[in-house]
mmCIF file of C-alpha atoms and ligand atoms in Angstrom:
data_model
loop_
_atom_site.group_PDB
_atom_site.id
_atom_site.type_symbol
_atom_site.label_atom_id
_atom_site.label_comp_id
_atom_site.label_asym_id
_atom_site.label_seq_id
_atom_site.Cartn_x
_atom_site.Cartn_y
_atom_site.Cartn_z
ATOM 1 C CA MET A 29 6.490 15.204 -13.407
ATOM 2 C CA VAL A 30 10.006 14.942 -14.830
ATOM 3 C CA ASN A 31 10.249 12.125 -17.353
ATOM 4 C CA ASP A 32 6.649 10.997 -16.987
ATOM 5 C CA ILE A 33 7.363 7.392 -17.930
ATOM 6 C CA ARG A 34 4.290 5.210 -17.546
ATOM 7 C CA ALA A 35 5.184 1.514 -17.761
ATOM 8 C CA VAL A 36 1.507 0.560 -17.284
ATOM 9 C CA ALA A 37 -1.593 2.492 -18.324
ATOM 10 C CA TRP A 38 -5.292 1.824 -18.981
ATOM 11 C CA THR A 39 -6.574 3.310 -22.228
ATOM 12 C CA ASP A 40 -9.779 3.117 -24.244
ATOM 13 C CA ASP A 41 -8.053 0.257 -26.045
ATOM 14 C CA GLY A 42 -7.356 -1.696 -22.858
ATOM 15 C CA LEU A 43 -4.079 -2.238 -21.027
ATOM 16 C CA ARG A 44 -1.042 -0.483 -22.497
ATOM 17 C CA LEU A 45 2.471 -1.504 -21.502
ATOM 18 C CA ILE A 46 5.858 -0.124 -22.412
ATOM 19 C CA ASP A 47 7.585 -3.183 -23.900
ATOM 20 C CA GLN A 48 10.734 -3.245 -21.792
ATOM 21 C CA THR A 49 12.316 -6.073 -23.785
ATOM 22 C CA VAL A 50 13.103 -3.723 -26.712
ATOM 23 C CA LEU A 51 14.478 -0.760 -24.701
ATOM 24 C CA PRO A 52 16.720 1.126 -25.071
ATOM 25 C CA GLY A 53 16.917 0.520 -28.797
ATOM 26 C CA ARG A 54 13.214 0.958 -29.452
ATOM 27 C CA PHE A 55 10.402 2.571 -27.489
ATOM 28 C CA GLU A 56 7.267 0.530 -28.204
ATOM 29 C CA HIS A 57 3.930 -0.012 -26.521
ATOM 30 C CA LEU A 58 2.372 -3.433 -26.127
ATOM 31 C CA HIS A 59 -1.438 -3.337 -26.171
ATOM 32 C CA VAL A 60 -2.899 -6.135 -24.089
ATOM 33 C CA ARG A 61 -6.444 -7.296 -24.906
ATOM 34 C CA ASP A 62 -6.351 -10.854 -23.557
ATOM 35 C CA THR A 63 -5.004 -12.658 -20.520
ATOM 36 C CA GLY A 64 -2.642 -14.898 -22.491
ATOM 37 C CA THR A 65 -0.811 -11.877 -23.871
ATOM 38 C CA LEU A 66 -0.532 -10.415 -20.367
ATOM 39 C CA VAL A 67 0.791 -13.623 -18.808
ATOM 40 C CA ASP A 68 3.365 -13.856 -21.598
ATOM 41 C CA ALA A 69 4.327 -10.192 -21.145
ATOM 42 C CA ILE A 70 4.887 -10.748 -17.426
ATOM 43 C CA ARG A 71 6.893 -13.932 -17.912
ATOM 44 C CA ARG A 72 9.210 -12.407 -20.542
ATOM 45 C CA LEU A 73 9.578 -9.188 -18.553
ATOM 46 C CA ALA A 74 7.939 -6.936 -21.125
ATOM 47 C CA VAL A 75 6.373 -5.567 -17.950
ATOM 48 C CA ARG A 76 8.453 -6.041 -14.813
ATOM 49 C CA GLY A 77 9.298 -4.656 -11.399
ATOM 50 C CA ALA A 78 7.263 -5.373 -8.299
ATOM 51 C CA PRO A 79 4.955 -2.330 -8.200
ATOM 52 C CA ALA A 80 4.471 -2.317 -11.980
ATOM 53 C CA LEU A 81 3.512 -5.987 -11.806
ATOM 54 C CA GLY A 82 0.971 -5.185 -9.108
ATOM 55 C CA VAL A 83 -0.709 -2.526 -11.226
ATOM 56 C CA ALA A 84 -0.572 -4.714 -14.349
ATOM 57 C CA GLY A 85 -2.105 -7.583 -12.375
ATOM 58 C CA ALA A 86 -4.915 -5.357 -11.145
ATOM 59 C CA PHE A 87 -5.771 -4.176 -14.671
ATOM 60 C CA GLY A 88 -5.329 -7.785 -15.798
ATOM 61 C CA VAL A 89 -8.452 -8.716 -13.847
ATOM 62 C CA ALA A 90 -10.419 -6.252 -15.986
ATOM 63 C CA ILE A 91 -8.870 -7.780 -19.110
ATOM 64 C CA ALA A 92 -9.995 -11.226 -17.937
ATOM 65 C CA MET A 93 -13.542 -9.961 -17.348
ATOM 66 C CA ILE A 94 -13.727 -8.399 -20.825
ATOM 67 C CA GLU A 95 -12.256 -11.519 -22.428
ATOM 68 C CA ALA A 96 -14.684 -13.761 -20.534
ATOM 69 C CA GLU A 97 -17.590 -11.724 -21.913
ATOM 70 C CA ARG A 98 -16.138 -11.835 -25.418
ATOM 71 C CA GLN A 99 -15.392 -15.572 -25.300
ATOM 72 C CA GLY A 100 -18.461 -16.675 -23.361
ATOM 73 C CA TRP A 101 -16.335 -18.072 -20.524
ATOM 74 C CA THR A 102 -17.870 -19.381 -17.342
ATOM 75 C CA ALA A 103 -16.951 -17.633 -14.088
ATOM 76 C CA GLY A 104 -14.643 -20.548 -13.388
ATOM 77 C CA GLU A 105 -12.823 -20.110 -16.693
ATOM 78 C CA ARG A 106 -12.503 -16.392 -16.030
ATOM 79 C CA ASP A 107 -11.147 -17.007 -12.526
ATOM 80 C CA ALA A 108 -8.661 -19.565 -13.854
ATOM 81 C CA ALA A 109 -7.337 -16.932 -16.260
ATOM 82 C CA ILE A 110 -7.026 -14.481 -13.376
ATOM 83 C CA ASP A 111 -5.090 -17.080 -11.391
ATOM 84 C CA ARG A 112 -2.666 -17.510 -14.310
ATOM 85 C CA ILE A 113 -1.977 -13.771 -14.171
ATOM 86 C CA ARG A 114 -1.651 -13.845 -10.376
ATOM 87 C CA SER A 115 0.936 -16.649 -10.476
ATOM 88 C CA ALA A 116 2.834 -15.626 -13.622
ATOM 89 C CA ARG A 117 5.937 -14.791 -11.526
ATOM 90 C CA PRO A 118 6.376 -15.946 -7.900
ATOM 91 C CA THR A 119 8.751 -13.600 -6.085
ATOM 92 C CA ALA A 120 7.297 -10.104 -6.277
ATOM 93 C CA VAL A 121 4.466 -10.151 -3.745
ATOM 94 C CA ASN A 122 2.925 -7.121 -5.452
ATOM 95 C CA LEU A 123 1.618 -9.150 -8.417
ATOM 96 C CA ALA A 124 -0.693 -11.307 -6.335
ATOM 97 C CA ALA A 125 -1.520 -8.382 -4.060
ATOM 98 C CA GLY A 126 -2.520 -6.245 -7.042
ATOM 99 C CA VAL A 127 -4.875 -8.926 -8.316
ATOM 100 C CA ASP A 128 -6.313 -9.502 -4.849
ATOM 101 C CA ARG A 129 -6.843 -5.757 -4.380
ATOM 102 C CA VAL A 130 -9.420 -5.556 -7.181
ATOM 103 C CA LEU A 131 -11.096 -8.986 -6.868
ATOM 104 C CA PRO A 132 -13.769 -7.693 -4.439
ATOM 105 C CA PHE A 133 -14.895 -5.287 -7.188
ATOM 106 C CA VAL A 134 -15.472 -7.976 -9.835
ATOM 107 C CA PRO A 135 -19.196 -8.363 -9.001
ATOM 108 C CA GLU A 136 -19.619 -4.631 -9.630
ATOM 109 C CA GLY A 137 -18.281 -4.939 -13.182
ATOM 110 C CA VAL A 138 -15.283 -3.931 -15.290
ATOM 111 C CA ASP A 139 -15.552 -0.202 -14.642
ATOM 112 C CA ALA A 140 -15.346 -0.749 -10.882
ATOM 113 C CA VAL A 141 -12.269 -2.975 -11.255
ATOM 114 C CA VAL A 142 -10.587 -0.450 -13.560
ATOM 115 C CA ALA A 143 -11.371 2.363 -11.120
ATOM 116 C CA GLU A 144 -9.747 0.464 -8.247
ATOM 117 C CA ALA A 145 -6.733 -0.440 -10.359
ATOM 118 C CA ARG A 146 -6.361 3.221 -11.292
ATOM 119 C CA LYS A 147 -6.417 4.110 -7.580
ATOM 120 C CA LEU A 148 -3.617 1.586 -7.021
ATOM 121 C CA LEU A 149 -1.635 3.174 -9.856
ATOM 122 C CA ASP A 150 -2.067 6.695 -8.519
ATOM 123 C CA GLU A 151 -1.210 5.571 -4.977
ATOM 124 C CA ASP A 152 1.999 3.953 -6.209
ATOM 125 C CA VAL A 153 3.213 7.122 -7.897
ATOM 126 C CA ARG A 154 2.509 9.152 -4.762
ATOM 127 C CA ASN A 155 4.187 6.498 -2.604
ATOM 128 C CA ASN A 156 7.281 6.500 -4.784
ATOM 129 C CA GLN A 157 7.639 10.264 -4.508
ATOM 130 C CA SER A 158 7.297 10.011 -0.734
ATOM 131 C CA ILE A 159 9.865 7.217 -0.650
ATOM 132 C CA GLY A 160 12.176 9.417 -2.702
ATOM 133 C CA ARG A 161 11.890 12.351 -0.306
ATOM 134 C CA GLY A 162 12.293 10.284 2.840
ATOM 135 C CA GLY A 163 15.120 8.206 1.428
ATOM 136 C CA ALA A 164 17.008 11.288 0.280
ATOM 137 C CA ASP A 165 16.546 12.942 3.689
ATOM 138 C CA TRP A 166 17.907 9.872 5.493
ATOM 139 C CA ILE A 167 20.872 9.450 3.146
ATOM 140 C CA LEU A 168 21.929 13.102 3.268
ATOM 141 C CA ALA A 169 21.617 13.170 7.055
ATOM 142 C CA ARG A 170 23.652 9.975 7.479
ATOM 143 C CA THR A 171 26.399 10.509 4.904
ATOM 144 C CA GLY A 172 26.904 14.176 5.639
ATOM 145 C CA LYS A 173 28.209 14.398 2.095
ATOM 146 C CA ARG A 174 27.022 15.990 -1.107
ATOM 147 C CA PRO A 175 27.194 15.470 -3.959
ATOM 148 C CA LEU A 176 27.067 11.712 -3.619
ATOM 149 C CA ARG A 177 28.321 8.766 -5.621
ATOM 150 C CA VAL A 178 25.391 6.338 -5.666
ATOM 151 C CA LEU A 179 25.346 2.695 -6.716
ATOM 152 C CA THR A 180 22.169 0.987 -7.822
ATOM 153 C CA HIS A 181 21.435 -2.521 -9.054
ATOM 154 C CA CYS A 182 18.858 -3.626 -11.622
ATOM 155 C CA ASN A 183 16.070 -1.173 -12.427
ATOM 156 C CA ALA A 184 13.823 0.203 -9.735
ATOM 157 C CA GLY A 185 12.773 3.189 -11.760
ATOM 158 C CA ALA A 186 9.593 4.457 -13.343
ATOM 159 C CA LEU A 187 9.728 1.399 -15.606
ATOM 160 C CA ALA A 188 9.476 -0.908 -12.579
ATOM 161 C CA THR A 189 6.631 0.976 -10.954
ATOM 162 C CA ALA A 190 3.556 3.024 -11.795
ATOM 163 C CA GLY A 191 5.843 6.033 -12.162
ATOM 164 C CA TRP A 192 8.855 7.918 -10.666
ATOM 165 C CA GLY A 193 10.501 4.803 -9.228
ATOM 166 C CA THR A 194 11.513 3.507 -5.819
ATOM 167 C CA ALA A 195 15.304 3.324 -5.591
ATOM 168 C CA PHE A 196 15.456 5.439 -8.708
ATOM 169 C CA GLY A 197 12.949 7.768 -7.087
ATOM 170 C CA VAL A 198 15.474 8.344 -4.297
ATOM 171 C CA ILE A 199 18.111 9.074 -6.941
ATOM 172 C CA ARG A 200 15.731 11.480 -8.730
ATOM 173 C CA GLU A 201 15.082 13.307 -5.445
ATOM 174 C CA LEU A 202 18.800 13.500 -4.635
ATOM 175 C CA ALA A 203 19.471 14.823 -8.139
ATOM 176 C CA GLN A 204 16.752 17.454 -7.761
ATOM 177 C CA ARG A 205 18.633 18.588 -4.645
ATOM 178 C CA ASP A 206 21.894 18.742 -6.629
ATOM 179 C CA ALA A 207 23.209 15.910 -4.434
ATOM 180 C CA VAL A 208 24.276 13.376 -7.070
ATOM 181 C CA GLU A 209 27.806 13.424 -8.423
ATOM 182 C CA LEU A 210 27.604 10.078 -10.218
ATOM 183 C CA VAL A 211 25.504 6.928 -10.373
ATOM 184 C CA TYR A 212 27.124 3.521 -10.830
ATOM 185 C CA ALA A 213 24.484 1.406 -12.597
ATOM 186 C CA ASP A 214 25.163 -2.318 -12.380
ATOM 187 C CA GLU A 215 24.422 -3.869 -15.760
ATOM 188 C CA THR A 216 22.410 -6.623 -14.021
ATOM 189 C CA ARG A 217 22.916 -9.795 -15.949
ATOM 190 C CA PRO A 218 21.474 -11.815 -17.465
ATOM 191 C CA LEU A 219 18.618 -9.597 -18.720
ATOM 192 C CA LEU A 220 20.536 -6.318 -18.337
ATOM 193 C CA GLN A 221 17.867 -4.258 -16.591
ATOM 194 C CA GLY A 222 20.647 -1.939 -15.441
ATOM 195 C CA SER A 223 22.516 -1.257 -18.668
ATOM 196 C CA ARG A 224 19.311 -1.230 -20.751
ATOM 197 C CA LEU A 225 16.655 0.283 -18.496
ATOM 198 C CA THR A 226 18.299 2.161 -15.626
ATOM 199 C CA ALA A 227 20.802 3.727 -18.019
ATOM 200 C CA TRP A 228 17.897 4.732 -20.285
ATOM 201 C CA GLU A 229 16.092 6.370 -17.366
ATOM 202 C CA LEU A 230 19.289 8.093 -16.222
ATOM 203 C CA GLU A 231 19.747 9.485 -19.732
ATOM 204 C CA GLN A 232 16.150 10.708 -19.747
ATOM 205 C CA ALA A 233 16.734 12.365 -16.367
ATOM 206 C CA GLY A 234 20.104 13.876 -17.334
ATOM 207 C CA ILE A 235 21.842 12.266 -14.336
ATOM 208 C CA PRO A 236 25.558 11.422 -14.804
ATOM 209 C CA TYR A 237 26.256 7.700 -14.623
ATOM 210 C CA LEU A 238 28.577 4.855 -15.432
ATOM 211 C CA VAL A 239 27.415 1.358 -16.334
ATOM 212 C CA GLN A 240 29.544 -1.323 -14.721
ATOM 213 C CA ALA A 241 29.717 -5.094 -14.788
ATOM 214 C CA ASP A 242 27.925 -6.715 -11.875
ATOM 215 C CA GLY A 243 31.254 -8.270 -10.931
ATOM 216 C CA ALA A 244 32.781 -4.794 -10.538
ATOM 217 C CA ALA A 245 30.290 -3.621 -7.908
ATOM 218 C CA ALA A 246 32.022 -5.019 -4.819
ATOM 219 C CA SER A 247 35.457 -3.647 -5.732
ATOM 220 C CA THR A 248 34.004 -0.282 -6.747
ATOM 221 C CA ILE A 249 32.505 -0.103 -3.249
ATOM 222 C CA LEU A 250 35.604 -1.408 -1.451
ATOM 223 C CA ARG A 251 37.805 1.044 -3.355
ATOM 224 C CA GLY A 252 35.851 3.878 -1.736
ATOM 225 C CA LEU A 253 34.247 5.020 -4.987
ATOM 226 C CA VAL A 254 30.681 4.785 -3.666
ATOM 227 C CA ASP A 255 29.017 6.708 -0.820
ATOM 228 C CA VAL A 256 25.696 4.839 -0.713
ATOM 229 C CA ALA A 257 23.913 1.980 -2.461
ATOM 230 C CA VAL A 258 20.159 2.204 -3.083
ATOM 231 C CA ILE A 259 18.166 -0.698 -4.512
ATOM 232 C CA GLY A 260 14.551 -1.750 -4.922
ATOM 233 C CA ALA A 261 12.845 -4.872 -3.622
ATOM 234 C CA ASP A 262 10.503 -7.580 -4.777
ATOM 235 C CA ARG A 263 9.426 -8.926 -1.419
ATOM 236 C CA ILE A 264 10.316 -7.871 2.119
ATOM 237 C CA ALA A 265 9.752 -10.466 4.826
ATOM 238 C CA ALA A 266 8.373 -9.715 8.276
ATOM 239 C CA ASN A 267 11.841 -9.868 9.834
ATOM 240 C CA GLY A 268 13.271 -7.358 7.347
ATOM 241 C CA ASP A 269 15.015 -9.797 4.983
ATOM 242 C CA VAL A 270 14.766 -8.449 1.422
ATOM 243 C CA ALA A 271 14.444 -10.312 -1.868
ATOM 244 C CA ASN A 272 15.785 -8.378 -4.817
ATOM 245 C CA LYS A 273 17.467 -8.966 -8.155
ATOM 246 C CA ILE A 274 20.274 -11.513 -8.184
ATOM 247 C CA GLY A 275 23.530 -9.783 -7.308
ATOM 248 C CA SER A 276 21.993 -7.544 -4.643
ATOM 249 C CA VAL A 277 23.375 -9.513 -1.715
ATOM 250 C CA GLY A 278 26.928 -9.033 -3.025
ATOM 251 C CA VAL A 279 26.376 -5.287 -3.057
ATOM 252 C CA ALA A 280 25.017 -5.428 0.502
ATOM 253 C CA LEU A 281 27.997 -7.436 1.761
ATOM 254 C CA ALA A 282 30.455 -5.025 0.173
ATOM 255 C CA CYS A 283 28.617 -2.039 1.670
ATOM 256 C CA ALA A 284 28.782 -3.636 5.126
ATOM 257 C CA ASP A 285 32.507 -4.268 4.748
ATOM 258 C CA ALA A 286 33.113 -0.750 3.439
ATOM 259 C CA GLY A 287 30.951 0.830 6.148
ATOM 260 C CA ILE A 288 28.634 2.655 3.743
ATOM 261 C CA PRO A 289 24.816 2.597 3.887
ATOM 262 C CA PHE A 290 22.900 -0.066 1.969
ATOM 263 C CA VAL A 291 19.420 1.357 1.464
ATOM 264 C CA VAL A 292 16.335 -0.463 0.217
ATOM 265 C CA ALA A 293 13.535 1.652 -1.230
ATOM 266 C CA ALA A 294 10.104 0.037 -1.445
ATOM 267 C CA PRO A 295 6.441 0.727 -0.743
ATOM 268 C CA TRP A 296 4.581 -1.151 1.973
ATOM 269 C CA SER A 297 2.846 -3.081 -0.821
ATOM 270 C CA THR A 298 6.165 -4.941 -1.220
ATOM 271 C CA VAL A 299 6.232 -5.933 2.447
ATOM 272 C CA ASP A 300 4.742 -9.368 3.092
ATOM 273 C CA LEU A 301 4.065 -9.883 6.802
ATOM 274 C CA ASN A 302 2.823 -13.378 5.984
ATOM 275 C CA THR A 303 6.376 -14.334 5.022
ATOM 276 C CA PRO A 304 8.320 -14.649 8.285
ATOM 277 C CA SER A 305 11.833 -14.460 6.838
ATOM 278 C CA GLY A 306 13.807 -14.554 3.625
ATOM 279 C CA GLU A 307 13.969 -18.335 3.823
ATOM 280 C CA GLU A 308 10.287 -18.478 2.956
ATOM 281 C CA ILE A 309 10.451 -16.119 -0.037
ATOM 282 C CA PRO A 310 9.960 -18.079 -3.290
ATOM 283 C CA ILE A 311 12.913 -17.382 -5.577
ATOM 284 C CA GLU A 312 12.053 -17.483 -9.270
ATOM 285 C CA GLU A 313 14.260 -19.850 -11.230
ATOM 286 C CA ARG A 314 14.420 -18.661 -14.821
ATOM 287 C CA PRO A 315 15.569 -20.580 -17.939
ATOM 288 C CA GLY A 316 19.288 -21.334 -17.965
ATOM 289 C CA ASP A 317 19.457 -20.143 -21.571
ATOM 290 C CA GLU A 318 19.088 -16.551 -20.369
ATOM 291 C CA VAL A 319 22.564 -16.927 -18.861
ATOM 292 C CA LEU A 320 24.009 -18.746 -21.873
ATOM 293 C CA THR A 321 22.720 -16.516 -24.677
ATOM 294 C CA TRP A 322 22.015 -12.898 -25.578
ATOM 295 C CA GLU A 323 19.614 -12.032 -28.390
ATOM 296 C CA GLY A 324 20.078 -15.475 -29.886
ATOM 297 C CA LEU A 325 23.885 -15.547 -29.659
ATOM 298 C CA THR A 326 25.150 -18.468 -27.604
ATOM 299 C CA VAL A 327 28.139 -17.464 -25.456
ATOM 300 C CA ALA A 328 28.763 -20.859 -23.837
ATOM 301 C CA PRO A 329 29.894 -24.147 -25.401
ATOM 302 C CA PRO A 330 27.360 -26.695 -26.632
ATOM 303 C CA GLY A 331 26.035 -28.741 -23.747
ATOM 304 C CA ALA A 332 26.541 -25.985 -21.166
ATOM 305 C CA ARG A 333 23.781 -25.670 -18.609
ATOM 306 C CA GLY A 334 22.785 -22.402 -16.956
ATOM 307 C CA PHE A 335 21.907 -21.667 -13.316
ATOM 308 C CA ASN A 336 19.583 -18.690 -13.258
ATOM 309 C CA PRO A 337 17.959 -17.687 -9.954
ATOM 310 C CA ALA A 338 16.348 -14.306 -10.676
ATOM 311 C CA PHE A 339 16.599 -13.017 -7.101
ATOM 312 C CA ASP A 340 18.650 -13.296 -3.950
ATOM 313 C CA VAL A 341 17.877 -12.468 -0.340
ATOM 314 C CA ILE A 342 19.648 -9.716 1.583
ATOM 315 C CA PRO A 343 19.680 -10.555 5.314
ATOM 316 C CA ALA A 344 18.059 -7.905 7.489
ATOM 317 C CA ARG A 345 21.373 -7.331 9.294
ATOM 318 C CA LEU A 346 22.788 -5.784 6.082
ATOM 319 C CA VAL A 347 19.904 -3.361 5.453
ATOM 320 C CA ALA A 348 20.844 0.001 6.981
ATOM 321 C CA ALA A 349 17.526 1.555 6.012
ATOM 322 C CA LEU A 350 14.244 0.606 4.377
ATOM 323 C CA ALA A 351 12.696 3.730 2.888
ATOM 324 C CA THR A 352 8.922 3.397 2.664
ATOM 325 C CA GLU A 353 6.184 5.899 1.878
ATOM 326 C CA THR A 354 5.484 6.295 5.600
ATOM 327 C CA GLY A 355 9.068 6.680 6.763
ATOM 328 C CA ILE A 356 12.368 4.914 7.370
ATOM 329 C CA LEU A 357 12.955 1.603 9.158
ATOM 330 C CA GLU A 358 16.558 1.122 10.295
ATOM 331 C CA ILE A 359 16.397 -2.624 9.807
ATOM 332 C CA ALA A 360 20.015 -3.408 10.719
ATOM 333 C CA LYS A 361 19.419 -1.717 14.055
ATOM 334 C CA GLY A 362 16.575 -4.122 14.769
ATOM 335 C CA GLU A 363 13.547 -2.235 13.443
ATOM 336 C CA THR A 364 11.335 -4.580 11.395
ATOM 337 C CA PRO A 365 8.179 -4.187 9.319
ATOM 338 C CA LEU A 366 6.289 -6.066 12.025
ATOM 339 C CA PRO A 367 3.938 -3.736 13.903
ATOM 340 C CA SER A 368 5.746 -2.680 17.068
HETATM 341 C C1 LIG B 412 10.732 -1.446 -7.909
HETATM 342 S S1 LIG B 412 10.768 -3.162 -7.961
HETATM 343 C C2 LIG B 412 12.175 -3.390 -8.940
HETATM 344 C C3 LIG B 412 12.775 -4.738 -8.748
HETATM 345 O O1 LIG B 412 12.185 -5.682 -9.648
HETATM 346 C C4 LIG B 412 13.218 -6.205 -10.445
HETATM 347 O O2 LIG B 412 13.022 -7.531 -10.804
HETATM 348 P P1 LIG B 412 12.562 -7.884 -12.323
HETATM 349 O O3 LIG B 412 13.300 -6.961 -13.228
HETATM 350 O O4 LIG B 412 12.952 -9.335 -12.462
HETATM 351 O O5 LIG B 412 11.068 -7.674 -12.332
HETATM 352 C C5 LIG B 412 14.452 -6.054 -9.597
HETATM 353 O O6 LIG B 412 14.508 -7.018 -8.576
HETATM 354 C C6 LIG B 412 14.220 -4.682 -9.058
HETATM 355 O O7 LIG B 412 14.996 -4.320 -7.959
#
């Protein structure tokens, strides 16, 4: 596989993560041997992205079981540690779903939990490649153009998944078909997943790109410089509303006004039929300091307070297509994830 980037892996030494907080300057692995380290890694986005969080959560159950044995925890103490992993970030439904996926295997022991988590990992990679193929097919059929100028927001690449990527997987597939002229990568403040992580993956993949300020996205689209926008998702409600990184709804509104497709790429594991609409999706509020500082440098005056919702909700009416591993839902035309 091109650029076999594995954000999450199980090794003989336990759970291994690519530490995404130090990219692109340094490529480092974080070895997780206890639940506290994993919860911290999730909360500071050393591991991030909905599918990657699901896989990390699943392996995290095995970490909790090993730690409980090592520390002499009761089952209740072990389960409390698992719950701290499960609730470490609220918006991406995949985290809780990944934990819940392996819980039934706990009575069978660590090896059984690891085996199920590995199945989840392998499924996610396959799903992402299927999403990439189906998304590329839909985009090429609808735009009738090639090569394309593609805009993406945040990072929905291999780093955000078990491998290949969702929105980035669509871009990889388009590039493999020689159908990408240029990618506009929104920097994605405040944690810069776009300029740090998506740009790094684009470099690895040899795909031409420009990094732009988030505030440039709407005008870039309205100036006719973009043919299609493709983004990932953290939770998709039953009615087709989509929660994704803050700034996504502005991209969707500009696409609607410009008459170009706004495409969401996500596996079914990101769809939450128990959440009726976007109004019920919990939006993570992160520390205001993330908006006011960068690597310890304060950019606002003393006393400034930051407002830092980590996600926004794109109304279903703005989603031209949801590319999943089983096919395309044309959400804006009224198709929803609900079983028809
Ligand atoms: C393939 S899911 C990627 C999704 O997750 C990101 O959020 P975060 O970086 O805070 O974990 C962002 O919303 C991406 O679109």
